[in-house]
Amino acid sequence: MNMEIAGDVVALDTELLQLPEVSPFALKSNPRFSEELFDQWLSLPETNRLVTSLLNDAKAGVPLNVPGNSSATNAAASNSLPSMFPAGSAPPLSPRSSTSGSPRVMKHRVGPSTLSSPLKLVSEPVRELIPQFYFQNGRPPPNELKEQCLFRINQLFYGHLNGLQIHEFRSVAKEICKLPSFLSTALFRRIDVNFTGIVTRDAFIDYWVNGNMLTMDMATQIYKILKQPDLKYLTQVDFKPVLRELLATHPGLEFLQSTPEFQERYGIFYYMNRSGNGQLTLRELKRGNLITAMQHADEEEDINKVLRYFSYEHFYVIYCKFWELDTDHDFLIDKENLIRYIPRKFTSKVEGKMGYEDFVNFILSEEDKTSEPSLEYWFKCIDLDGNGVLTRNEMQFFYEEQLHRMECMAQEPVLFEDILCQIVDMIGPENESYITLRDLKSCKLSGSVFNILFNLNKFMAFETRDPFLIRQERENPTLTEWDRFAHREYIRLSMEEDVEEASNGSAEVWDESLEAPF
């Protein structure tokens, strides 16, 4: 049979000739010699029959079984190939093992296979099936997890054919949903859309299991439970059911049952809603530590050990401070009231008035100027034109009030030019002509800068700090300035309350000498 062999001889791999008796370098340096050897091999009758058989198998769709296809059969297969040398004239070939140190074996090559045949096998590309990674309504739970959840649901709903009432639903939220127990009311009402006062087993399965809530992270679960259906964010109103249940069920807050004016006064948006627009997004909820604080409050009986968001000690200090300033007790503070706390220009949401929520943000920012929310709060106050930088004129505008205070206190006034040099040295801004929020966040002394412009007493106290306070801060590095302030104020207010009770209201309650320096 005559064959026409077409191919690019330049692409011939000399290793495929399997000629250990000839140096590979010699073959590569003499391509003409390699071509003659290859032509001689193709002219052999055995080679003609082998190639014809392979072509016929390929046309018939039979998988190619080329000799030398595996390392286990290499030696035997190589003997079946027609040899270009007379019998016994060539030395035996060394076995090609996967563990051999031969450079040919370790060589990674794309394209031609290291077979004993020079034919180049082309394999079809493998089509990899990419699993679905996006689910519009959330990833469905695995069957094993779903079965475990259904088994636990059947246990808790056993004997309650008509469903569970709201006071029986806490175990479902805690044990099945793994949520803080004081979210049970919000979850119950989210499922009981018809306000029947009952949640059946099927209704719970439809919402929690079939709704793919089971596979979501806790932040997303809480977000979907509390969020209004037509909104894409949470408001402070959405948290009121959670706070009401926390106050009603937590053992550390039982004494507030008879004081409804204290209820629903906890503020959580100061640290979470960094944009300050009153709209808490899912991203902000995930980035904050509210979920961790909820879990801590659910496990900790002493609510004052939960320093973030739910500490009664912190709440009590804020509430009492507001009550002291709100002389007419209408839950609004005017500028004259506010100047008793700190002399500064301030514009609240209601013209000339500050509400309780505004005061919470204000006192947290005033008493801890090291936190990022506080830095953002005071930065926005000084940035009068809202261009994102603090200029000389803006800082001088606020410092004029401090100059007036120095004159009233019979102190030698410090020129603004000297103060500006000190501020630049403390902050070290990238551009000395203005200060950015990034500059402030990268400096540990930013709080002192705001004290220079807003609270002269605190700045002077910083300049002459008590070594005892410095040592105390180092001993408790986890406590913030707000934590320390709230603790001091709580002790002071408690002592005053004890004095008032002992004197049966005849003694003067407020003693200015006991007040902590602001």
PDB file of N, CA and C in Angstrom, residues 409-496:
ATOM      1  N   MET A 409     -12.033  83.690  81.140  1.00  0.00           N
ATOM      2  CA  MET A 409     -11.381  82.970  82.237  1.00  0.00           C
ATOM      3  C   MET A 409     -10.097  83.672  82.684  1.00  0.00           C
ATOM      4  N   ALA A 410      -9.868  84.894  82.159  1.00  0.00           N
ATOM      5  CA  ALA A 410      -8.686  85.687  82.524  1.00  0.00           C
ATOM      6  C   ALA A 410      -7.393  84.947  82.216  1.00  0.00           C
ATOM      7  N   GLN A 411      -7.389  84.193  81.116  1.00  0.00           N
ATOM      8  CA  GLN A 411      -6.185  83.495  80.683  1.00  0.00           C
ATOM      9  C   GLN A 411      -5.569  84.247  79.513  1.00  0.00           C
ATOM     10  N   GLU A 412      -4.285  84.102  79.375  1.00  0.00           N
ATOM     11  CA  GLU A 412      -3.604  84.758  78.260  1.00  0.00           C
ATOM     12  C   GLU A 412      -4.007  84.073  76.959  1.00  0.00           C
ATOM     13  N   PRO A 413      -4.592  84.791  76.025  1.00  0.00           N
ATOM     14  CA  PRO A 413      -5.046  84.164  74.777  1.00  0.00           C
ATOM     15  C   PRO A 413      -3.872  83.703  73.917  1.00  0.00           C
ATOM     16  N   VAL A 414      -4.089  82.625  73.211  1.00  0.00           N
ATOM     17  CA  VAL A 414      -3.088  82.073  72.294  1.00  0.00           C
ATOM     18  C   VAL A 414      -3.535  82.392  70.881  1.00  0.00           C
ATOM     19  N   LEU A 415      -2.669  83.000  70.097  1.00  0.00           N
ATOM     20  CA  LEU A 415      -3.022  83.378  68.737  1.00  0.00           C
ATOM     21  C   LEU A 415      -3.328  82.148  67.882  1.00  0.00           C
ATOM     22  N   PHE A 416      -4.233  82.336  66.943  1.00  0.00           N
ATOM     23  CA  PHE A 416      -4.622  81.209  66.089  1.00  0.00           C
ATOM     24  C   PHE A 416      -3.450  80.720  65.251  1.00  0.00           C
ATOM     25  N   GLU A 417      -2.553  81.621  64.833  1.00  0.00           N
ATOM     26  CA  GLU A 417      -1.405  81.205  64.033  1.00  0.00           C
ATOM     27  C   GLU A 417      -0.563  80.183  64.794  1.00  0.00           C
ATOM     28  N   ASP A 418      -0.393  80.402  66.104  1.00  0.00           N
ATOM     29  CA  ASP A 418       0.369  79.436  66.906  1.00  0.00           C
ATOM     30  C   ASP A 418      -0.392  78.115  67.048  1.00  0.00           C
ATOM     31  N   ILE A 419      -1.719  78.231  67.217  1.00  0.00           N
ATOM     32  CA  ILE A 419      -2.538  77.015  67.327  1.00  0.00           C
ATOM     33  C   ILE A 419      -2.511  76.231  66.017  1.00  0.00           C
ATOM     34  N   LEU A 420      -2.561  76.931  64.886  1.00  0.00           N
ATOM     35  CA  LEU A 420      -2.539  76.258  63.589  1.00  0.00           C
ATOM     36  C   LEU A 420      -1.239  75.499  63.394  1.00  0.00           C
ATOM     37  N   CYS A 421      -0.125  76.091  63.787  1.00  0.00           N
ATOM     38  CA  CYS A 421       1.167  75.379  63.691  1.00  0.00           C
ATOM     39  C   CYS A 421       1.167  74.126  64.557  1.00  0.00           C
ATOM     40  N   GLN A 422       0.568  74.220  65.736  1.00  0.00           N
ATOM     41  CA  GLN A 422       0.509  73.070  66.630  1.00  0.00           C
ATOM     42  C   GLN A 422      -0.375  71.971  66.036  1.00  0.00           C
ATOM     43  N   ILE A 423      -1.493  72.356  65.427  1.00  0.00           N
ATOM     44  CA  ILE A 423      -2.390  71.375  64.808  1.00  0.00           C
ATOM     45  C   ILE A 423      -1.693  70.655  63.658  1.00  0.00           C
ATOM     46  N   VAL A 424      -0.984  71.412  62.829  1.00  0.00           N
ATOM     47  CA  VAL A 424      -0.276  70.799  61.699  1.00  0.00           C
ATOM     48  C   VAL A 424       0.806  69.851  62.207  1.00  0.00           C
ATOM     49  N   ASP A 425       1.500  70.226  63.267  1.00  0.00           N
ATOM     50  CA  ASP A 425       2.531  69.338  63.818  1.00  0.00           C
ATOM     51  C   ASP A 425       1.914  68.069  64.401  1.00  0.00           C
ATOM     52  N   MET A 426       0.739  68.189  65.016  1.00  0.00           N
ATOM     53  CA  MET A 426       0.096  67.026  65.625  1.00  0.00           C
ATOM     54  C   MET A 426      -0.442  66.066  64.570  1.00  0.00           C
ATOM     55  N   ILE A 427      -1.052  66.601  63.522  1.00  0.00           N
ATOM     56  CA  ILE A 427      -1.701  65.760  62.513  1.00  0.00           C
ATOM     57  C   ILE A 427      -0.706  65.284  61.465  1.00  0.00           C
ATOM     58  N   GLY A 428       0.183  66.174  61.020  1.00  0.00           N
ATOM     59  CA  GLY A 428       1.106  65.820  59.944  1.00  0.00           C
ATOM     60  C   GLY A 428       0.378  65.520  58.657  1.00  0.00           C
ATOM     61  N   PRO A 429      -0.459  66.443  58.146  1.00  0.00           N
ATOM     62  CA  PRO A 429      -1.251  66.170  56.933  1.00  0.00           C
ATOM     63  C   PRO A 429      -0.369  66.034  55.703  1.00  0.00           C
ATOM     64  N   GLU A 430      -0.896  65.371  54.683  1.00  0.00           N
ATOM     65  CA  GLU A 430      -0.154  65.223  53.438  1.00  0.00           C
ATOM     66  C   GLU A 430       0.060  66.582  52.775  1.00  0.00           C
ATOM     67  N   ASN A 431      -0.930  67.453  52.895  1.00  0.00           N
ATOM     68  CA  ASN A 431      -0.826  68.811  52.370  1.00  0.00           C
ATOM     69  C   ASN A 431      -1.077  69.779  53.521  1.00  0.00           C
ATOM     70  N   GLU A 432      -0.093  70.592  53.845  1.00  0.00           N
ATOM     71  CA  GLU A 432      -0.198  71.450  55.027  1.00  0.00           C
ATOM     72  C   GLU A 432      -1.195  72.590  54.861  1.00  0.00           C
ATOM     73  N   SER A 433      -1.718  72.793  53.645  1.00  0.00           N
ATOM     74  CA  SER A 433      -2.684  73.867  53.422  1.00  0.00           C
ATOM     75  C   SER A 433      -4.102  73.469  53.812  1.00  0.00           C
ATOM     76  N   TYR A 434      -4.334  72.175  54.036  1.00  0.00           N
ATOM     77  CA  TYR A 434      -5.660  71.714  54.471  1.00  0.00           C
ATOM     78  C   TYR A 434      -5.511  70.343  55.133  1.00  0.00           C
ATOM     79  N   ILE A 435      -6.570  69.916  55.826  1.00  0.00           N
ATOM     80  CA  ILE A 435      -6.579  68.632  56.538  1.00  0.00           C
ATOM     81  C   ILE A 435      -7.747  67.814  56.027  1.00  0.00           C
ATOM     82  N   THR A 436      -7.508  66.551  55.726  1.00  0.00           N
ATOM     83  CA  THR A 436      -8.548  65.647  55.261  1.00  0.00           C
ATOM     84  C   THR A 436      -8.949  64.682  56.378  1.00  0.00           C
ATOM     85  N   LEU A 437     -10.066  64.014  56.165  1.00  0.00           N
ATOM     86  CA  LEU A 437     -10.509  63.014  57.143  1.00  0.00           C
ATOM     87  C   LEU A 437      -9.517  61.862  57.221  1.00  0.00           C
ATOM     88  N   ARG A 438      -8.891  61.542  56.114  1.00  0.00           N
ATOM     89  CA  ARG A 438      -7.870  60.486  56.102  1.00  0.00           C
ATOM     90  C   ARG A 438      -6.693  60.871  56.987  1.00  0.00           C
ATOM     91  N   ASP A 439      -6.301  62.145  56.937  1.00  0.00           N
ATOM     92  CA  ASP A 439      -5.210  62.607  57.808  1.00  0.00           C
ATOM     93  C   ASP A 439      -5.568  62.420  59.278  1.00  0.00           C
ATOM     94  N   LEU A 440      -6.805  62.738  59.631  1.00  0.00           N
ATOM     95  CA  LEU A 440      -7.237  62.648  61.028  1.00  0.00           C
ATOM     96  C   LEU A 440      -7.295  61.197  61.501  1.00  0.00           C
ATOM     97  N   LYS A 441      -7.777  60.306  60.635  1.00  0.00           N
ATOM     98  CA  LYS A 441      -7.910  58.903  61.031  1.00  0.00           C
ATOM     99  C   LYS A 441      -6.561  58.214  61.172  1.00  0.00           C
ATOM    100  N   SER A 442      -5.557  58.746  60.518  1.00  0.00           N
ATOM    101  CA  SER A 442      -4.226  58.133  60.604  1.00  0.00           C
ATOM    102  C   SER A 442      -3.398  58.701  61.752  1.00  0.00           C
ATOM    103  N   CYS A 443      -3.986  59.599  62.554  1.00  0.00           N
ATOM    104  CA  CYS A 443      -3.256  60.228  63.659  1.00  0.00           C
ATOM    105  C   CYS A 443      -3.941  59.913  64.986  1.00  0.00           C
ATOM    106  N   LYS A 444      -3.165  59.571  66.000  1.00  0.00           N
ATOM    107  CA  LYS A 444      -3.711  59.230  67.307  1.00  0.00           C
ATOM    108  C   LYS A 444      -4.073  60.465  68.137  1.00  0.00           C
ATOM    109  N   LEU A 445      -3.641  61.656  67.714  1.00  0.00           N
ATOM    110  CA  LEU A 445      -3.892  62.872  68.471  1.00  0.00           C
ATOM    111  C   LEU A 445      -5.019  63.710  67.869  1.00  0.00           C
ATOM    112  N   SER A 446      -5.817  63.120  66.983  1.00  0.00           N
ATOM    113  CA  SER A 446      -6.880  63.879  66.325  1.00  0.00           C
ATOM    114  C   SER A 446      -7.902  64.392  67.327  1.00  0.00           C
ATOM    115  N   GLY A 447      -8.183  63.617  68.367  1.00  0.00           N
ATOM    116  CA  GLY A 447      -9.149  64.052  69.368  1.00  0.00           C
ATOM    117  C   GLY A 447      -8.734  65.338  70.050  1.00  0.00           C
ATOM    118  N   SER A 448      -7.444  65.496  70.282  1.00  0.00           N
ATOM    119  CA  SER A 448      -6.958  66.726  70.907  1.00  0.00           C
ATOM    120  C   SER A 448      -7.148  67.927  69.990  1.00  0.00           C
ATOM    121  N   VAL A 449      -7.063  67.714  68.684  1.00  0.00           N
ATOM    122  CA  VAL A 449      -7.290  68.806  67.743  1.00  0.00           C
ATOM    123  C   VAL A 449      -8.718  69.322  67.862  1.00  0.00           C
ATOM    124  N   PHE A 450      -9.665  68.407  67.952  1.00  0.00           N
ATOM    125  CA  PHE A 450     -11.061  68.820  68.090  1.00  0.00           C
ATOM    126  C   PHE A 450     -11.306  69.476  69.461  1.00  0.00           C
ATOM    127  N   ASN A 451     -10.587  69.037  70.473  1.00  0.00           N
ATOM    128  CA  ASN A 451     -10.718  69.684  71.779  1.00  0.00           C
ATOM    129  C   ASN A 451     -10.204  71.118  71.735  1.00  0.00           C
ATOM    130  N   ILE A 452      -9.147  71.364  70.948  1.00  0.00           N
ATOM    131  CA  ILE A 452      -8.644  72.732  70.805  1.00  0.00           C
ATOM    132  C   ILE A 452      -9.734  73.641  70.246  1.00  0.00           C
ATOM    133  N   LEU A 453     -10.501  73.110  69.301  1.00  0.00           N
ATOM    134  CA  LEU A 453     -11.498  73.936  68.615  1.00  0.00           C
ATOM    135  C   LEU A 453     -12.841  73.972  69.325  1.00  0.00           C
ATOM    136  N   PHE A 454     -13.127  72.959  70.168  1.00  0.00           N
ATOM    137  CA  PHE A 454     -14.469  72.872  70.740  1.00  0.00           C
ATOM    138  C   PHE A 454     -14.501  72.847  72.264  1.00  0.00           C
ATOM    139  N   ASN A 455     -13.503  72.291  72.897  1.00  0.00           N
ATOM    140  CA  ASN A 455     -13.559  72.106  74.340  1.00  0.00           C
ATOM    141  C   ASN A 455     -12.207  72.449  74.949  1.00  0.00           C
ATOM    142  N   LEU A 456     -12.079  73.679  75.343  1.00  0.00           N
ATOM    143  CA  LEU A 456     -10.807  74.175  75.866  1.00  0.00           C
ATOM    144  C   LEU A 456     -10.418  73.477  77.160  1.00  0.00           C
ATOM    145  N   ASN A 457     -11.401  73.169  78.013  1.00  0.00           N
ATOM    146  CA  ASN A 457     -11.103  72.495  79.280  1.00  0.00           C
ATOM    147  C   ASN A 457     -10.458  71.127  79.058  1.00  0.00           C
ATOM    148  N   LYS A 458     -10.978  70.374  78.078  1.00  0.00           N
ATOM    149  CA  LYS A 458     -10.417  69.047  77.806  1.00  0.00           C
ATOM    150  C   LYS A 458      -9.013  69.158  77.222  1.00  0.00           C
ATOM    151  N   PHE A 459      -8.807  70.159  76.407  1.00  0.00           N
ATOM    152  CA  PHE A 459      -7.468  70.312  75.831  1.00  0.00           C
ATOM    153  C   PHE A 459      -6.454  70.660  76.914  1.00  0.00           C
ATOM    154  N   MET A 460      -6.833  71.543  77.832  1.00  0.00           N
ATOM    155  CA  MET A 460      -5.934  71.904  78.928  1.00  0.00           C
ATOM    156  C   MET A 460      -5.700  70.698  79.841  1.00  0.00           C
ATOM    157  N   ALA A 461      -6.725  69.881  80.028  1.00  0.00           N
ATOM    158  CA  ALA A 461      -6.561  68.677  80.839  1.00  0.00           C
ATOM    159  C   ALA A 461      -5.619  67.693  80.158  1.00  0.00           C
ATOM    160  N   PHE A 462      -5.668  67.648  78.822  1.00  0.00           N
ATOM    161  CA  PHE A 462      -4.760  66.768  78.082  1.00  0.00           C
ATOM    162  C   PHE A 462      -3.315  67.241  78.215  1.00  0.00           C
ATOM    163  N   GLU A 463      -3.135  68.563  78.185  1.00  0.00           N
ATOM    164  CA  GLU A 463      -1.782  69.115  78.286  1.00  0.00           C
ATOM    165  C   GLU A 463      -1.168  68.845  79.653  1.00  0.00           C
ATOM    166  N   THR A 464      -2.009  68.726  80.686  1.00  0.00           N
ATOM    167  CA  THR A 464      -1.515  68.488  82.059  1.00  0.00           C
ATOM    168  C   THR A 464      -2.124  67.205  82.611  1.00  0.00           C
ATOM    169  N   ARG A 465      -2.003  66.120  81.852  1.00  0.00           N
ATOM    170  CA  ARG A 465      -2.638  64.864  82.249  1.00  0.00           C
ATOM    171  C   ARG A 465      -2.039  64.291  83.520  1.00  0.00           C
ATOM    172  N   ASP A 466      -2.923  63.669  84.303  1.00  0.00           N
ATOM    173  CA  ASP A 466      -2.511  63.018  85.539  1.00  0.00           C
ATOM    174  C   ASP A 466      -1.829  61.696  85.206  1.00  0.00           C
ATOM    175  N   PRO A 467      -0.610  61.445  85.698  1.00  0.00           N
ATOM    176  CA  PRO A 467       0.056  60.163  85.425  1.00  0.00           C
ATOM    177  C   PRO A 467      -0.767  58.956  85.864  1.00  0.00           C
ATOM    178  N   PHE A 468      -1.596  59.131  86.909  1.00  0.00           N
ATOM    179  CA  PHE A 468      -2.435  58.026  87.366  1.00  0.00           C
ATOM    180  C   PHE A 468      -3.428  57.628  86.280  1.00  0.00           C
ATOM    181  N   LEU A 469      -4.016  58.611  85.596  1.00  0.00           N
ATOM    182  CA  LEU A 469      -4.962  58.308  84.528  1.00  0.00           C
ATOM    183  C   LEU A 469      -4.268  57.639  83.347  1.00  0.00           C
ATOM    184  N   ILE A 470      -3.045  58.061  83.059  1.00  0.00           N
ATOM    185  CA  ILE A 470      -2.297  57.435  81.971  1.00  0.00           C
ATOM    186  C   ILE A 470      -2.028  55.968  82.285  1.00  0.00           C
ATOM    187  N   ARG A 471      -1.643  55.676  83.521  1.00  0.00           N
ATOM    188  CA  ARG A 471      -1.385  54.290  83.917  1.00  0.00           C
ATOM    189  C   ARG A 471      -2.670  53.476  83.884  1.00  0.00           C
ATOM    190  N   GLN A 472      -3.778  54.105  84.273  1.00  0.00           N
ATOM    191  CA  GLN A 472      -5.061  53.408  84.261  1.00  0.00           C
ATOM    192  C   GLN A 472      -5.477  53.040  82.835  1.00  0.00           C
ATOM    193  N   GLU A 473      -5.205  53.925  81.893  1.00  0.00           N
ATOM    194  CA  GLU A 473      -5.531  53.632  80.502  1.00  0.00           C
ATOM    195  C   GLU A 473      -4.700  52.478  79.970  1.00  0.00           C
ATOM    196  N   ARG A 474      -3.456  52.418  80.376  1.00  0.00           N
ATOM    197  CA  ARG A 474      -2.597  51.327  79.909  1.00  0.00           C
ATOM    198  C   ARG A 474      -2.998  49.994  80.517  1.00  0.00           C
ATOM    199  N   GLU A 475      -3.535  50.012  81.734  1.00  0.00           N
ATOM    200  CA  GLU A 475      -3.947  48.764  82.378  1.00  0.00           C
ATOM    201  C   GLU A 475      -5.194  48.179  81.728  1.00  0.00           C
ATOM    202  N   ASN A 476      -6.059  49.038  81.160  1.00  0.00           N
ATOM    203  CA  ASN A 476      -7.281  48.565  80.500  1.00  0.00           C
ATOM    204  C   ASN A 476      -7.329  49.113  79.075  1.00  0.00           C
ATOM    205  N   PRO A 477      -6.479  48.602  78.192  1.00  0.00           N
ATOM    206  CA  PRO A 477      -6.442  49.161  76.827  1.00  0.00           C
ATOM    207  C   PRO A 477      -7.704  48.862  76.024  1.00  0.00           C
ATOM    208  N   THR A 478      -8.494  47.882  76.437  1.00  0.00           N
ATOM    209  CA  THR A 478      -9.701  47.551  75.680  1.00  0.00           C
ATOM    210  C   THR A 478     -10.834  48.536  75.935  1.00  0.00           C
ATOM    211  N   LEU A 479     -10.762  49.287  77.032  1.00  0.00           N
ATOM    212  CA  LEU A 479     -11.806  50.255  77.341  1.00  0.00           C
ATOM    213  C   LEU A 479     -11.572  51.542  76.557  1.00  0.00           C
ATOM    214  N   THR A 480     -12.635  52.080  75.994  1.00  0.00           N
ATOM    215  CA  THR A 480     -12.547  53.332  75.264  1.00  0.00           C
ATOM    216  C   THR A 480     -12.692  54.508  76.231  1.00  0.00           C
ATOM    217  N   GLU A 481     -12.456  55.706  75.717  1.00  0.00           N
ATOM    218  CA  GLU A 481     -12.646  56.894  76.548  1.00  0.00           C
ATOM    219  C   GLU A 481     -14.097  57.021  76.987  1.00  0.00           C
ATOM    220  N   TRP A 482     -15.012  56.603  76.128  1.00  0.00           N
ATOM    221  CA  TRP A 482     -16.429  56.652  76.510  1.00  0.00           C
ATOM    222  C   TRP A 482     -16.719  55.662  77.632  1.00  0.00           C
ATOM    223  N   ASP A 483     -16.140  54.461  77.561  1.00  0.00           N
ATOM    224  CA  ASP A 483     -16.354  53.467  78.613  1.00  0.00           C
ATOM    225  C   ASP A 483     -15.898  54.011  79.968  1.00  0.00           C
ATOM    226  N   ARG A 484     -14.733  54.643  79.986  1.00  0.00           N
ATOM    227  CA  ARG A 484     -14.214  55.177  81.251  1.00  0.00           C
ATOM    228  C   ARG A 484     -15.071  56.332  81.756  1.00  0.00           C
ATOM    229  N   PHE A 485     -15.478  57.210  80.850  1.00  0.00           N
ATOM    230  CA  PHE A 485     -16.327  58.337  81.247  1.00  0.00           C
ATOM    231  C   PHE A 485     -17.657  57.844  81.799  1.00  0.00           C
ATOM    232  N   ALA A 486     -18.289  56.907  81.099  1.00  0.00           N
ATOM    233  CA  ALA A 486     -19.591  56.404  81.538  1.00  0.00           C
ATOM    234  C   ALA A 486     -19.484  55.737  82.906  1.00  0.00           C
ATOM    235  N   HIS A 487     -18.386  55.019  83.142  1.00  0.00           N
ATOM    236  CA  HIS A 487     -18.221  54.360  84.431  1.00  0.00           C
ATOM    237  C   HIS A 487     -18.069  55.388  85.556  1.00  0.00           C
ATOM    238  N   ARG A 488     -17.267  56.423  85.325  1.00  0.00           N
ATOM    239  CA  ARG A 488     -17.103  57.464  86.344  1.00  0.00           C
ATOM    240  C   ARG A 488     -18.421  58.182  86.617  1.00  0.00           C
ATOM    241  N   GLU A 489     -19.123  58.524  85.569  1.00  0.00           N
ATOM    242  CA  GLU A 489     -20.375  59.259  85.727  1.00  0.00           C
ATOM    243  C   GLU A 489     -21.453  58.409  86.398  1.00  0.00           C
ATOM    244  N   TYR A 490     -21.471  57.114  86.082  1.00  0.00           N
ATOM    245  CA  TYR A 490     -22.466  56.224  86.695  1.00  0.00           C
ATOM    246  C   TYR A 490     -22.252  56.152  88.205  1.00  0.00           C
ATOM    247  N   ILE A 491     -20.988  56.055  88.611  1.00  0.00           N
ATOM    248  CA  ILE A 491     -20.690  56.029  90.051  1.00  0.00           C
ATOM    249  C   ILE A 491     -21.109  57.347  90.699  1.00  0.00           C
ATOM    250  N   ARG A 492     -20.799  58.472  90.054  1.00  0.00           N
ATOM    251  CA  ARG A 492     -21.159  59.771  90.614  1.00  0.00           C
ATOM    252  C   ARG A 492     -22.671  59.940  90.729  1.00  0.00           C
ATOM    253  N   LEU A 493     -23.387  59.567  89.682  1.00  0.00           N
ATOM    254  CA  LEU A 493     -24.842  59.702  89.699  1.00  0.00           C
ATOM    255  C   LEU A 493     -25.472  58.770  90.731  1.00  0.00           C
ATOM    256  N   SER A 494     -24.910  57.583  90.879  1.00  0.00           N
ATOM    257  CA  SER A 494     -25.421  56.643  91.884  1.00  0.00           C
ATOM    258  C   SER A 494     -25.210  57.190  93.292  1.00  0.00           C
ATOM    259  N   MET A 495     -24.055  57.800  93.531  1.00  0.00           N
ATOM    260  CA  MET A 495     -23.782  58.389  94.839  1.00  0.00           C
ATOM    261  C   MET A 495     -24.745  59.537  95.125  1.00  0.00           C
ATOM    262  N   GLU A 496     -25.008  60.362  94.135  1.00  0.00           N
ATOM    263  CA  GLU A 496     -25.946  61.459  94.335  1.00  0.00           C
ATOM    264  C   GLU A 496     -27.354  60.944  94.615  1.00  0.00           C
TER     265      GLU A 496
END
